[in-house]
GROMACS .gro file of C-alpha atoms in nm:
model
  168
    1MET     CA    1   0.000   0.000   0.000
    2GLU     CA    2   0.114   0.350  -0.076
    3ASP     CA    3   0.205   0.549   0.238
    4ALA     CA    4   0.275   0.226   0.430
    5VAL     CA    5   0.398   0.258   0.785
    6GLU     CA    6   0.605   0.008   0.979
    7LEU     CA    7   0.501  -0.080   1.333
    8GLU     CA    8   0.800   0.095   1.485
    9ASP     CA    9   0.717   0.413   1.287
   10ALA     CA   10   0.353   0.427   1.402
   11GLU     CA   11   0.282   0.738   1.606
   12PRO     CA   12   0.048   0.685   1.900
   13ILE     CA   13  -0.136   1.016   1.846
   14ARG     CA   14  -0.128   1.262   1.557
   15VAL     CA   15  -0.325   1.584   1.538
   16VAL     CA   16  -0.399   1.704   1.185
   17VAL     CA   17  -0.595   2.022   1.115
   18ARG     CA   18  -0.784   2.082   0.792
   19VAL     CA   19  -0.868   2.449   0.742
   20ARG     CA   20  -1.183   2.544   0.557
   21PRO     CA   21  -1.251   2.887   0.410
   22ILE     CA   22  -1.390   3.136   0.660
   23ALA     CA   23  -1.583   3.458   0.611
   24ALA     CA   24  -1.355   3.764   0.614
   25ALA     CA   25  -1.571   3.924   0.883
   26ARG     CA   26  -1.478   3.643   1.122
   27GLY     CA   27  -1.103   3.692   1.087
   28THR     CA   28  -0.821   3.540   0.887
   29VAL     CA   29  -0.648   3.206   0.899
   30SER     CA   30  -0.299   3.158   0.759
   31VAL     CA   31  -0.150   2.815   0.708
   32HIS     CA   32   0.227   2.790   0.730
   33ALA     CA   33   0.293   2.446   0.590
   34PRO     CA   34   0.353   2.187   0.698
   35ASP     CA   35   0.246   2.226   1.061
   36THR     CA   36   0.152   2.578   1.176
   37ILE     CA   37  -0.169   2.778   1.170
   38HIS     CA   38  -0.208   3.148   1.252
   39VAL     CA   39  -0.556   3.280   1.338
   40ARG     CA   40  -0.622   3.655   1.354
   41ARG     CA   41  -0.949   3.786   1.498
   42LYS     CA   42  -1.052   4.113   1.656
   43GLU     CA   43  -1.024   3.939   1.995
   44GLY     CA   44  -0.659   3.861   1.933
   45GLU     CA   45  -0.419   3.628   1.757
   46LEU     CA   46  -0.332   3.264   1.799
   47ARG     CA   47  -0.046   3.070   1.648
   48ALA     CA   48  -0.052   2.694   1.697
   49GLN     CA   49   0.157   2.402   1.579
   50PHE     CA   50   0.023   2.054   1.499
   51ASP     CA   51   0.156   1.737   1.339
   52ALA     CA   52   0.018   1.863   1.007
   53VAL     CA   53  -0.198   2.150   0.882
   54LEU     CA   54  -0.382   2.134   0.550
   55ASP     CA   55  -0.498   2.457   0.390
   56THR     CA   56  -0.827   2.533   0.217
   57ALA     CA   57  -0.693   2.400  -0.116
   58ALA     CA   58  -0.620   2.053   0.025
   59ALA     CA   59  -0.788   1.778  -0.175
   60GLN     CA   60  -0.942   1.469  -0.019
   61ARG     CA   61  -0.639   1.273  -0.140
   62ASP     CA   62  -0.410   1.512   0.052
   63VAL     CA   63  -0.611   1.455   0.367
   64TYR     CA   64  -0.599   1.079   0.321
   65THR     CA   65  -0.218   1.085   0.311
   66GLN     CA   66  -0.243   1.197   0.674
   67VAL     CA   67  -0.494   0.920   0.761
   68ALA     CA   68  -0.323   0.638   0.569
   69PRO     CA   69  -0.063   0.564   0.841
   70ALA     CA   70  -0.345   0.493   1.090
   71VAL     CA   71  -0.509   0.259   0.840
   72GLN     CA   72  -0.181   0.078   0.776
   73ALA     CA   73  -0.111   0.056   1.150
   74ALA     CA   74  -0.448  -0.119   1.193
   75LEU     CA   75  -0.358  -0.358   0.912
   76ASN     CA   76  -0.030  -0.426   1.095
   77GLY     CA   77  -0.224  -0.531   1.406
   78LEU     CA   78  -0.246  -0.210   1.609
   79ASN     CA   79  -0.571  -0.058   1.730
   80SER     CA   80  -0.633   0.254   1.530
   81THR     CA   81  -0.881   0.543   1.544
   82VAL     CA   82  -0.954   0.834   1.315
   83PHE     CA   83  -1.139   1.103   1.507
   84ALA     CA   84  -1.304   1.401   1.335
   85TYR     CA   85  -1.384   1.693   1.562
   86GLY     CA   86  -1.529   2.037   1.504
   87GLN     CA   87  -1.835   2.252   1.533
   88THR     CA   88  -2.144   2.199   1.321
   89GLY     CA   89  -2.074   2.293   0.960
   90SER     CA   90  -1.696   2.275   0.994
   91GLY     CA   91  -1.652   2.002   0.730
   92LYS     CA   92  -1.627   1.677   0.929
   93THR     CA   93  -1.886   1.495   0.718
   94HIS     CA   94  -1.733   1.616   0.392
   95THR     CA   95  -1.389   1.502   0.505
   96LEU     CA   96  -1.511   1.160   0.615
   97PHE     CA   97  -1.759   1.088   0.335
   98GLY     CA   98  -1.698   1.331   0.049
   99GLY     CA   99  -1.897   1.226  -0.258
  100MET     CA  100  -2.075   0.941  -0.079
  101LEU     CA  101  -2.353   1.167   0.043
  102ALA     CA  102  -2.692   1.150  -0.128
  103ASP     CA  103  -2.685   1.513  -0.244
  104GLU     CA  104  -2.334   1.503  -0.394
  105GLU     CA  105  -2.192   1.374  -0.717
  106GLY     CA  106  -1.947   1.101  -0.624
  107ASP     CA  107  -1.617   1.046  -0.797
  108GLU     CA  108  -1.282   0.917  -0.680
  109ALA     CA  109  -1.137   1.266  -0.627
  110SER     CA  110  -1.420   1.362  -0.389
  111GLU     CA  111  -1.421   1.037  -0.190
  112GLY     CA  112  -1.381   1.085   0.180
  113MET     CA  113  -1.158   0.911   0.429
  114ALA     CA  114  -1.405   0.629   0.500
  115ALA     CA  115  -1.419   0.506   0.139
  116ARG     CA  116  -1.044   0.538   0.092
  117ALA     CA  117  -0.966   0.355   0.417
  118LEU     CA  118  -1.212   0.076   0.340
  119ARG     CA  119  -1.066   0.035  -0.008
  120ALA     CA  120  -0.717   0.000   0.142
  121VAL     CA  121  -0.835  -0.251   0.404
  122PHE     CA  122  -1.018  -0.472   0.156
  123ALA     CA  123  -0.733  -0.452  -0.098
  124GLN     CA  124  -0.499  -0.580   0.173
  125ALA     CA  125  -0.747  -0.854   0.266
  126GLU     CA  126  -0.766  -0.962  -0.099
  127ALA     CA  127  -0.387  -0.963  -0.132
  128MET     CA  128  -0.358  -1.176   0.182
  129ARG     CA  129  -0.624  -1.415   0.056
  130ALA     CA  130  -0.425  -1.464  -0.265
  131THR     CA  131  -0.132  -1.588  -0.052
  132GLY     CA  132  -0.350  -1.820   0.156
  133SER     CA  133  -0.373  -1.589   0.458
  134GLN     CA  134  -0.685  -1.436   0.606
  135LEU     CA  135  -0.754  -1.100   0.761
  136ALA     CA  136  -1.022  -1.066   1.031
  137ILE     CA  137  -1.184  -0.723   1.016
  138SER     CA  138  -1.395  -0.550   1.279
  139CYS     CA  139  -1.503  -0.191   1.258
  140SER     CA  140  -1.697   0.059   1.468
  141PHE     CA  141  -1.847   0.375   1.331
  142LEU     CA  142  -1.973   0.590   1.614
  143GLU     CA  143  -2.116   0.939   1.638
  144VAL     CA  144  -2.078   1.130   1.963
  145TYR     CA  145  -2.318   1.423   1.970
  146ASN     CA  146  -2.452   1.613   2.271
  147GLU     CA  147  -2.289   1.361   2.506
  148ALA     CA  148  -2.474   1.068   2.345
  149MET     CA  149  -2.318   0.795   2.131
  150THR     CA  150  -2.490   0.638   1.827
  151ASP     CA  151  -2.370   0.334   1.630
  152LEU     CA  152  -2.393   0.451   1.269
  153LEU     CA  153  -2.342   0.101   1.130
  154LEU     CA  154  -2.685  -0.006   1.255
  155PRO     CA  155  -2.982   0.047   1.021
  156PRO     CA  156  -3.157   0.375   1.110
  157ALA     CA  157  -3.463   0.191   1.246
  158ALA     CA  158  -3.243  -0.010   1.486
  159ARG     CA  159  -3.051   0.286   1.626
  160GLN     CA  160  -3.126   0.408   1.973
  161ALA     CA  161  -3.162   0.778   2.024
  162GLY     CA  162  -2.809   0.763   2.155
  163VAL     CA  163  -2.644   0.593   2.449
  164ALA     CA  164  -2.565   0.850   2.715
  165LEU     CA  165  -2.198   0.883   2.799
  166ARG     CA  166  -2.083   0.883   3.160
  167CYS     CA  167  -1.791   1.077   3.297
  168ALA     CA  168  -1.575   0.865   3.527
   0.00000   0.00000   0.00000
């Protein structure tokens, strides 16, 4: 697989920021590749550094290059999570699903992280099957919203309103 990662190179936690265009009235955001973001608002300025920062021109493929090591780590036997976080309307769904949504035209360039990761996982499973090996796959797809968790892999009729989360 392209962008393969060896077990010893796997990073336990990576924070990647994808910047979307913002209205000029709300301030300005400058991306200083590869890892710094500078936010200017009337309330003040903030400069922050992350493992990677992708600007507003970043394509879905560019974002997936940041996710691919987590996918490969899972294929190498490590537990792996991709976590999308942000306020409503910030682009989480577009990043995860891209052209898979009902109201969008789907093509390979617009595919989100879910489709790309699943393609990589099943390509690896097929390659292993060709050599006589098998790959056991388990997957969770959860939404955490307003302190309630919903399993998005269940059919809509079978989903609970959300399982309340407890703080320990």
